[in-house]
């Protein structure tokens, strides 16, 4: 091992209904992983028993005890192989309740950390209780480590809170049949926090084999998708997948990482993604959910992106032709950031708004969205704007400082706009890089988020933008030369009949249209944004871990 390197491993395997046999499997896989001499091993979720129970008494019987033989055997293997081990089990608590709990053991066999699951998925709410405290952070010799299970990494809150506590390495234990968990949500958590991530998933049936057919019929999920989806992976702070397991076989995937890289929170323009946060703006994320009184959206609405081939005044001159190519059904068209102005040309921004309005005189039912440098108290603001035929309709100034816009004046509030076809939020490209903003838009009841975009890293296109749409069930339009429009599937809630598609392994993967040409149009399924219910008692907004998200709204200590 090179100096400064830490070897991490994700152990991918199946569990069944016999706790003793499952322990044998865990120990066998730990021994197999030990051949590679990892410093840290991460095992999947529900290692002691698959998450399927006959009744409450059964769930209690197969759960394990903190000081019991199951976990003591795992601790002994940590001592034997001189490594850290992260394992997840259903755990009996002294109060008679059961939690879904991740635990970390040291090379001495000592229990270092515990993290109970903060967001339960579907039927888990029947058997288990949610966490009432945040998980522990381990200050290991090689760096700070945070642990969490499965559903807690599908949305940004739990990993974000850990990153704000200085965590450099996320250890995520999965028990997932969803293909979009490995292809979208899991990898997004690493680069959006500039942390490393090790995620270990299951393979094999996630329910007893003798009831697979019956459960498939009841849940409308084909049998082949009731198996763990594998694809355990290790992801870098830059968004590089360093190792990935197969979809349906046992595996040990490992990589050597330099955790010191996770101390650098600067993105490519030099902006520190932690220091530039605005906790005072995010307060709603840590408040008890209230029913958003949003206008019911229309079932669908057509949107467009417009990407001029020129810049400056020539780009503005292209606008009438671009608008003439938009279909009559389109209700809003989004242009890239400052598509015809530079940051220094704030004195001309009002003229641009007038020109945008003038270009809409024959299309009074159309709105244009872009961002422009506009005068503000103390200097200039970069404002995302909606413009109609009569002029400025709505303005949202940028909320976060960055290194590329000197003298930027910041707004202190994130707002929404009601239009006849739904509730809309707009934000600048820089603000979109903070997952807090998309979450706030969803909490405020927005059905659509419009972003005048800029060129961005590949991982943002592949994971960040789609995950913002998916984890908030909200359509997103990001207009730039390589931007995208994220639409929603109508079918979403598990355990119900799906009308427009059969379950294909993807619960909530957005439908992505890449912006490839000067005009790109998409009919958005806005009505789908009103449904946030992923599964029974698992509403993306109402059941989010707001009570443990205080770290997101707290000022960081110096």
XYZ file of C-alpha atoms in Angstrom:
558
model
C 0.000 0.000 0.000
C 1.364 3.389 -1.023
C 1.755 5.978 1.688
C -1.403 8.060 2.032
C -3.587 5.396 0.415
C -6.502 3.619 2.093
C -7.873 0.397 0.628
C -11.647 0.081 0.833
C -13.858 -2.833 -0.178
C -17.561 -3.421 -0.764
C -18.804 -6.963 -0.110
C -21.730 -8.012 -2.298
C -23.704 -11.161 -1.462
C -27.116 -12.678 -0.728
C -28.822 -13.229 2.608
C -31.662 -15.577 3.421
C -34.085 -16.425 6.212
C -31.724 -18.389 8.471
C -29.783 -16.061 10.783
C -27.087 -18.662 11.453
C -26.514 -19.329 7.762
C -26.414 -15.597 7.097
C -23.670 -15.190 9.696
C -21.685 -17.931 7.965
C -22.070 -16.033 4.684
C -20.953 -12.760 6.259
C -17.856 -14.344 7.774
C -17.017 -16.179 4.541
C -17.261 -12.971 2.520
C -15.176 -11.089 5.098
C -12.511 -13.785 4.795
C -12.610 -13.561 0.997
C -12.286 -9.797 1.124
C -9.371 -10.075 3.556
C -7.257 -11.592 0.759
C -7.096 -8.063 -0.692
C -6.008 -6.585 2.679
C -8.539 -3.730 2.823
C -8.439 -1.171 5.609
C -12.246 -0.853 5.508
C -14.877 -3.429 4.534
C -18.525 -2.480 3.958
C -21.262 -5.131 4.022
C -24.859 -4.789 2.737
C -28.020 -3.913 4.636
C -30.012 -6.552 6.558
C -27.100 -8.970 6.821
C -28.795 -11.014 9.556
C -32.114 -11.687 7.801
C -33.815 -10.549 4.631
C -36.331 -7.780 5.267
C -39.424 -9.990 5.204
C -41.372 -11.042 8.284
C -44.496 -13.015 9.144
C -45.414 -10.757 12.061
C -43.900 -8.499 14.724
C -42.793 -11.459 16.829
C -40.936 -12.923 13.859
C -39.219 -9.601 13.168
C -38.064 -9.482 16.800
C -36.847 -13.093 16.860
C -34.597 -12.727 13.830
C -33.231 -9.331 14.863
C -29.855 -9.433 16.610
C -28.598 -7.926 19.847
C -25.860 -5.361 20.189
C -23.805 -7.617 22.450
C -25.019 -10.872 20.905
C -23.122 -13.665 19.179
C -23.861 -12.477 15.623
C -22.176 -9.102 15.995
C -19.490 -10.464 18.315
C -18.438 -12.832 15.528
C -18.167 -9.909 13.099
C -16.132 -7.936 15.645
C -13.822 -10.920 16.015
C -13.229 -10.963 12.263
C -12.296 -7.278 12.419
C -9.653 -8.219 14.992
C -8.500 -11.222 13.004
C -8.053 -9.283 9.765
C -6.886 -6.040 11.387
C -9.458 -3.913 9.548
C -12.531 -1.774 10.042
C -15.847 -3.483 9.240
C -19.200 -1.807 8.584
C -22.253 -4.066 8.797
C -25.997 -3.436 8.843
C -28.570 -5.517 10.744
C -32.044 -5.345 12.189
C -31.270 -4.625 15.832
C -33.188 -5.303 19.044
C -33.189 -2.297 21.343
C -33.631 -2.274 25.094
C -36.907 -0.347 24.717
C -38.455 -3.270 22.834
C -38.231 -1.544 19.459
C -36.266 -2.685 16.405
C -34.079 -0.417 14.321
C -32.296 -0.873 11.005
C -28.777 -0.173 12.185
C -25.340 0.209 10.631
C -22.394 -0.480 12.926
C -18.659 0.039 12.517
C -16.051 -2.103 14.267
C -12.370 -1.262 14.680
C -9.329 -3.479 14.009
C -9.380 -4.137 17.760
C -12.968 -5.389 17.545
C -14.385 -2.373 19.356
C -17.709 -0.914 18.241
C -16.917 2.617 17.064
C -20.088 3.889 15.455
C -23.806 3.340 15.180
C -26.232 4.851 12.686
C -29.923 3.949 12.773
C -31.883 4.322 9.553
C -33.463 7.760 9.315
C -35.921 7.126 6.465
C -37.746 3.810 6.364
C -38.923 2.354 3.075
C -42.448 1.015 2.639
C -43.160 -2.046 4.767
C -40.125 -1.292 6.956
C -42.386 1.194 8.716
C -44.449 -1.768 9.982
C -41.584 -3.464 11.808
C -38.990 -0.832 12.603
C -38.672 2.579 14.216
C -36.867 5.507 12.641
C -33.685 6.975 14.058
C -34.086 9.656 16.700
C -30.427 10.718 16.713
C -27.849 11.314 14.017
C -25.264 8.642 13.332
C -21.758 8.627 14.747
C -18.674 9.868 12.916
C -15.438 7.906 13.295
C -12.127 9.748 13.364
C -9.955 6.914 12.025
C -6.179 7.197 11.495
C -6.701 7.579 7.755
C -9.625 10.049 7.903
C -13.180 10.665 9.067
C -15.807 8.036 8.253
C -19.604 8.207 8.249
C -22.003 5.272 7.883
C -25.622 5.062 6.730
C -28.014 2.470 5.269
C -29.696 2.312 1.874
C -32.696 4.686 1.703
C -30.779 7.346 3.657
C -28.545 7.805 0.617
C -31.374 8.052 -1.921
C -31.873 11.684 -0.927
C -29.175 14.164 -0.062
C -29.875 15.022 3.600
C -28.097 12.279 5.565
C -24.849 12.260 3.537
C -24.825 16.069 3.479
C -25.049 16.275 7.256
C -22.157 13.828 7.549
C -20.037 15.777 5.073
C -20.651 18.948 7.054
C -19.276 17.123 10.109
C -16.022 16.570 8.246
C -16.629 13.067 6.896
C -14.341 12.086 4.022
C -15.634 8.561 3.424
C -19.279 7.451 3.215
C -20.002 3.770 3.930
C -23.428 2.866 2.529
C -25.075 -0.528 3.165
C -27.741 -1.334 0.556
C -30.604 -3.806 0.231
C -31.985 -2.640 -3.083
C -33.637 -4.127 -6.153
C -33.874 -0.698 -7.790
C -31.525 -0.242 -10.725
C -31.664 3.539 -10.410
C -30.194 3.421 -6.918
C -26.820 2.280 -8.259
C -26.988 4.220 -11.519
C -28.100 7.549 -10.086
C -28.609 8.199 -6.364
C -25.674 6.330 -4.825
C -22.914 7.792 -7.013
C -24.361 11.321 -6.842
C -23.766 11.502 -3.092
C -19.963 11.367 -3.495
C -19.164 14.276 -5.841
C -21.967 16.549 -4.637
C -20.206 16.470 -1.243
C -16.691 15.930 -2.607
C -16.350 12.772 -0.515
C -15.439 9.161 -1.262
C -18.225 6.583 -1.105
C -18.268 2.804 -0.697
C -21.677 1.218 -1.320
C -22.313 -2.519 -0.797
C -25.522 -3.998 -2.192
C -27.268 -7.368 -2.074
C -27.762 -9.989 -4.756
C -30.172 -12.913 -4.606
C -33.865 -12.855 -3.601
C -34.816 -10.079 -1.203
C -37.860 -12.046 -0.036
C -38.295 -15.771 0.733
C -37.996 -17.841 -2.439
C -41.243 -19.727 -1.734
C -43.339 -16.544 -1.920
C -41.634 -14.850 -4.883
C -44.459 -15.573 -7.334
C -47.210 -14.558 -4.923
C -45.484 -11.329 -3.944
C -44.801 -10.525 -7.582
C -48.498 -10.861 -8.364
C -49.499 -8.725 -5.379
C -46.946 -5.952 -5.892
C -46.976 -5.900 -9.709
C -43.184 -6.286 -9.680
C -41.816 -9.051 -11.962
C -39.995 -11.812 -10.068
C -36.637 -10.991 -11.643
C -36.793 -7.533 -10.048
C -37.335 -8.892 -6.534
C -33.621 -9.721 -6.396
C -30.824 -7.526 -5.097
C -29.530 -5.379 -7.934
C -25.835 -5.662 -7.065
C -23.524 -3.112 -8.684
C -21.753 -2.328 -5.431
C -19.373 0.516 -6.119
C -16.668 2.885 -4.959
C -16.915 6.508 -6.113
C -14.420 9.359 -5.837
C -15.043 13.006 -4.876
C -14.581 13.902 -8.544
C -17.385 11.567 -9.599
C -15.221 8.743 -10.944
C -16.475 5.200 -10.374
C -13.292 3.484 -9.183
C -14.767 -0.022 -8.935
C -18.161 -1.607 -9.577
C -19.518 -5.085 -8.952
C -21.673 -7.236 -11.246
C -25.443 -7.039 -11.131
C -26.273 -10.561 -9.997
C -23.220 -12.318 -8.561
C -21.291 -12.345 -5.313
C -18.300 -10.042 -5.455
C -15.681 -8.149 -3.525
C -14.927 -4.827 -5.171
C -12.057 -2.751 -3.857
C -9.984 0.307 -4.619
C -7.129 2.308 -3.157
C -8.155 5.871 -2.348
C -6.493 9.001 -1.028
C -8.868 10.381 1.564
C -6.944 13.631 1.698
C -8.581 14.462 -1.641
C -11.896 14.748 0.193
C -10.555 17.661 2.238
C -10.481 19.844 -0.867
C -14.015 21.173 -1.249
C -13.274 23.441 -4.186
C -15.000 22.854 -7.472
C -13.323 23.590 -10.798
C -13.888 27.366 -10.645
C -12.280 27.555 -7.182
C -15.531 27.956 -5.213
C -15.572 26.106 -1.887
C -18.857 24.174 -1.862
C -19.008 24.106 1.941
C -17.887 27.633 2.795
C -20.257 29.101 0.188
C -23.382 27.436 1.596
C -26.213 29.625 3.008
C -27.648 27.698 6.004
C -29.953 30.561 6.952
C -31.782 30.114 3.651
C -32.308 26.367 4.084
C -34.309 26.485 7.331
C -37.415 24.790 5.878
C -35.403 21.610 5.286
C -35.133 21.078 9.056
C -38.743 22.013 9.830
C -41.721 19.680 10.190
C -43.375 19.201 6.787
C -46.490 21.156 5.966
C -48.772 20.485 3.057
C -47.625 22.842 0.312
C -50.612 24.873 -0.883
C -49.576 24.717 -4.503
C -51.818 25.170 -7.483
C -52.696 21.762 -8.900
C -50.558 21.447 -12.008
C -51.975 20.718 -15.421
C -51.421 17.147 -16.512
C -48.785 18.185 -19.007
C -47.087 21.268 -20.352
C -44.615 21.679 -23.161
C -41.280 23.379 -22.536
C -38.280 24.219 -24.679
C -34.617 25.089 -24.449
C -33.134 27.656 -26.810
C -29.380 27.644 -27.400
C -28.200 30.374 -29.815
C -25.178 29.521 -31.935
C -23.692 32.981 -31.384
C -22.874 35.115 -28.356
C -23.353 38.777 -27.472
C -25.635 40.906 -29.650
C -25.612 38.234 -32.340
C -27.235 35.782 -29.909
C -29.981 38.294 -29.166
C -30.493 38.757 -32.899
C -31.054 35.002 -33.262
C -33.896 35.022 -30.752
C -36.835 35.848 -33.093
C -35.879 32.993 -35.396
C -35.523 30.560 -32.484
C -38.926 31.562 -31.122
C -40.496 31.109 -34.568
C -39.371 27.474 -34.466
C -41.129 26.756 -31.158
C -44.465 24.973 -31.452
C -47.601 26.807 -30.407
C -48.081 24.402 -27.454
C -44.854 25.428 -25.702
C -45.402 27.550 -22.596
C -41.876 28.396 -21.455
C -38.493 28.424 -23.185
C -35.206 28.511 -21.261
C -32.011 30.142 -22.551
C -28.501 29.597 -21.151
C -26.953 31.820 -18.495
C -26.156 35.344 -19.719
C -26.648 34.113 -23.288
C -26.083 37.556 -24.805
C -24.245 39.518 -22.106
C -21.059 39.258 -20.101
C -20.992 39.744 -16.325
C -19.566 43.231 -16.770
C -22.426 44.413 -19.012
C -24.971 45.013 -16.277
C -25.915 48.403 -17.751
C -27.415 46.685 -20.789
C -29.496 44.062 -18.959
C -32.676 46.139 -18.860
C -32.417 46.585 -22.628
C -32.151 42.817 -22.988
C -35.335 42.304 -20.951
C -37.094 44.777 -23.236
C -35.787 42.897 -26.262
C -36.989 39.574 -24.814
C -40.449 41.054 -24.241
C -40.525 42.526 -27.748
C -39.734 39.128 -29.251
C -42.863 37.706 -27.590
C -45.451 40.090 -29.007
C -46.710 37.409 -31.369
C -46.435 34.745 -28.655
C -48.105 36.278 -25.625
C -48.738 32.831 -24.151
C -44.974 32.120 -23.999
C -42.496 32.919 -21.223
C -38.730 33.179 -21.634
C -36.275 32.299 -18.878
C -32.614 33.225 -18.677
C -30.185 34.793 -16.214
C -28.805 38.313 -16.510
C -26.560 40.650 -14.519
C -28.932 43.167 -12.931
C -28.391 46.070 -10.539
C -28.776 45.182 -6.873
C -27.978 46.722 -3.518
C -24.233 46.802 -3.097
C -23.375 45.866 -6.660
C -24.694 43.506 -9.318
C -26.797 40.390 -8.964
C -26.966 37.459 -11.318
C -30.723 37.069 -11.613
C -32.686 34.218 -13.097
C -35.656 35.890 -14.743
C -38.982 35.017 -16.326
C -40.005 37.452 -19.048
C -43.340 37.705 -20.827
C -44.675 39.905 -23.590
C -45.308 42.697 -21.058
C -41.846 42.538 -19.502
C -40.348 41.063 -16.354
C -42.655 38.530 -14.676
C -40.402 37.082 -11.952
C -36.850 37.463 -10.693
C -34.742 35.209 -8.477
C -31.293 36.569 -7.666
C -28.424 34.170 -7.041
C -28.098 32.932 -3.471
C -24.536 31.569 -3.328
C -21.204 33.297 -3.827
C -18.735 31.922 -6.335
C -15.223 32.587 -7.531
C -16.106 33.442 -11.130
C -18.374 36.465 -10.601
C -16.505 39.265 -8.791
C -18.645 41.720 -6.846
C -21.688 39.444 -6.856
C -24.561 40.677 -4.656
C -26.551 37.818 -3.117
C -30.248 37.374 -2.426
C -31.480 36.284 1.000
C -34.622 34.410 -0.037
C -35.596 31.626 -2.419
C -39.039 32.208 -3.898
C -41.538 30.566 -6.237
C -43.838 31.796 -8.992
C -47.400 30.724 -9.780
C -48.260 30.398 -13.466
C -51.461 29.123 -15.008
C -50.086 25.633 -15.518
C -48.307 25.044 -12.192
C -45.900 26.337 -9.572
C -42.399 27.199 -10.805
C -39.055 27.917 -9.196
C -36.137 29.317 -11.135
C -32.511 29.483 -10.089
C -29.091 30.225 -11.507
C -26.708 27.490 -12.615
C -24.477 28.028 -9.580
C -27.391 27.706 -7.159
C -28.455 24.467 -8.829
C -25.158 22.911 -7.733
C -26.420 22.918 -4.132
C -28.888 20.041 -3.546
C -30.501 22.154 -0.835
C -32.031 24.410 -3.489
C -33.853 21.662 -5.370
C -35.118 20.318 -2.026
C -36.403 23.761 -1.072
C -38.187 24.042 -4.412
C -39.970 20.751 -3.740
C -40.826 21.743 -0.169
C -42.321 24.957 -1.550
C -44.514 22.843 -3.838
C -42.819 23.551 -7.158
C -43.653 21.235 -10.029
C -40.976 22.615 -12.308
C -37.494 24.042 -11.758
C -36.013 26.168 -14.554
C -32.255 26.697 -14.743
C -30.420 28.900 -17.270
C -27.367 26.681 -17.441
C -23.649 26.680 -18.131
C -21.316 23.880 -19.273
C -20.774 21.501 -16.364
C -18.740 18.407 -15.423
C -19.859 15.041 -16.759
C -20.940 13.789 -13.326
C -23.389 16.648 -12.951
C -25.069 15.750 -16.221
C -25.072 12.032 -15.418
C -26.076 12.152 -11.741
C -26.582 15.561 -10.144
C -29.257 17.021 -12.396
C -31.281 13.795 -12.783
C -31.043 13.082 -9.053
C -32.367 16.570 -8.232
C -35.424 15.764 -10.359
C -35.831 12.220 -9.038
C -35.371 12.678 -5.293
C -37.812 15.591 -5.309
C -40.244 14.322 -7.995
C -39.964 17.571 -9.892
C -39.376 18.325 -13.570
C -36.118 20.168 -14.262
C -35.112 22.134 -17.358
C -31.395 22.960 -17.575
C -30.585 24.958 -20.687
C -27.021 24.980 -22.002
C -25.142 23.614 -24.970
C -24.978 20.206 -23.259
C -27.949 20.655 -20.939
C -30.931 18.433 -20.368
C -34.633 18.303 -19.659
C -35.605 15.872 -16.880
C -39.168 14.621 -17.179
C -41.038 12.324 -14.764
C -42.658 8.972 -15.369
C -46.314 8.854 -14.406
C -45.908 5.488 -12.664
C -43.949 5.785 -9.451
C -45.617 4.501 -6.262
C -44.600 0.916 -5.500
C -47.185 -1.731 -4.577
C -49.730 -0.205 -6.990
C -50.679 -1.017 -10.561
C -48.599 0.864 -13.122
C -50.536 2.015 -16.168
C -48.006 3.423 -18.613
C -45.167 0.924 -18.147
C -44.405 -2.375 -16.520
C -41.920 -2.244 -13.674
C -38.496 -2.399 -15.329
C -36.236 -2.180 -12.302
C -36.244 1.624 -12.241
C -38.453 3.196 -9.590
C -37.861 6.843 -10.294
C -35.302 7.315 -13.070
C -36.204 10.586 -14.826
C -36.758 10.612 -18.569
C -33.802 12.632 -19.835
C -33.801 14.581 -23.090
C -30.373 15.936 -23.970
C -30.132 19.442 -25.329
C -28.407 18.809 -28.640
C -29.753 21.459 -30.991
C -30.681 25.130 -30.973
C -34.297 24.246 -30.130
C -35.269 21.255 -27.975
C -38.892 20.707 -26.971
C -40.393 18.244 -24.483
C -43.934 17.610 -23.270
C -43.500 17.485 -19.491
C -45.584 15.219 -17.299
C -46.225 17.956 -14.722
C -49.066 16.077 -13.073
C -46.586 13.433 -11.927
C -44.834 16.056 -9.789
C -47.837 16.097 -7.467
C -47.220 12.466 -6.445
C -44.358 12.161 -3.939
C -45.365 8.753 -2.506
C -42.605 6.236 -3.294
C -44.099 3.456 -1.194
C -46.368 3.054 1.825
C -45.446 5.721 4.422
C -42.522 6.842 2.276
C -43.401 10.258 0.902
C -40.338 12.029 -0.478
C -41.267 15.298 1.194
C -43.575 14.446 4.105
C -41.381 11.581 5.346
C -37.970 13.145 4.786
C -35.601 13.116 7.817
C -36.287 16.741 8.694
C -35.874 16.072 12.438
C -32.242 15.019 11.931
C -31.321 17.620 9.304
C -30.280 20.341 11.704
C -26.717 20.166 10.445
C -27.858 21.485 7.081
C -29.162 24.702 8.607
C -26.465 25.181 11.244
C -23.536 27.522 10.846
C -20.263 25.623 10.702
C -17.776 26.204 13.483
C -14.601 27.980 12.448
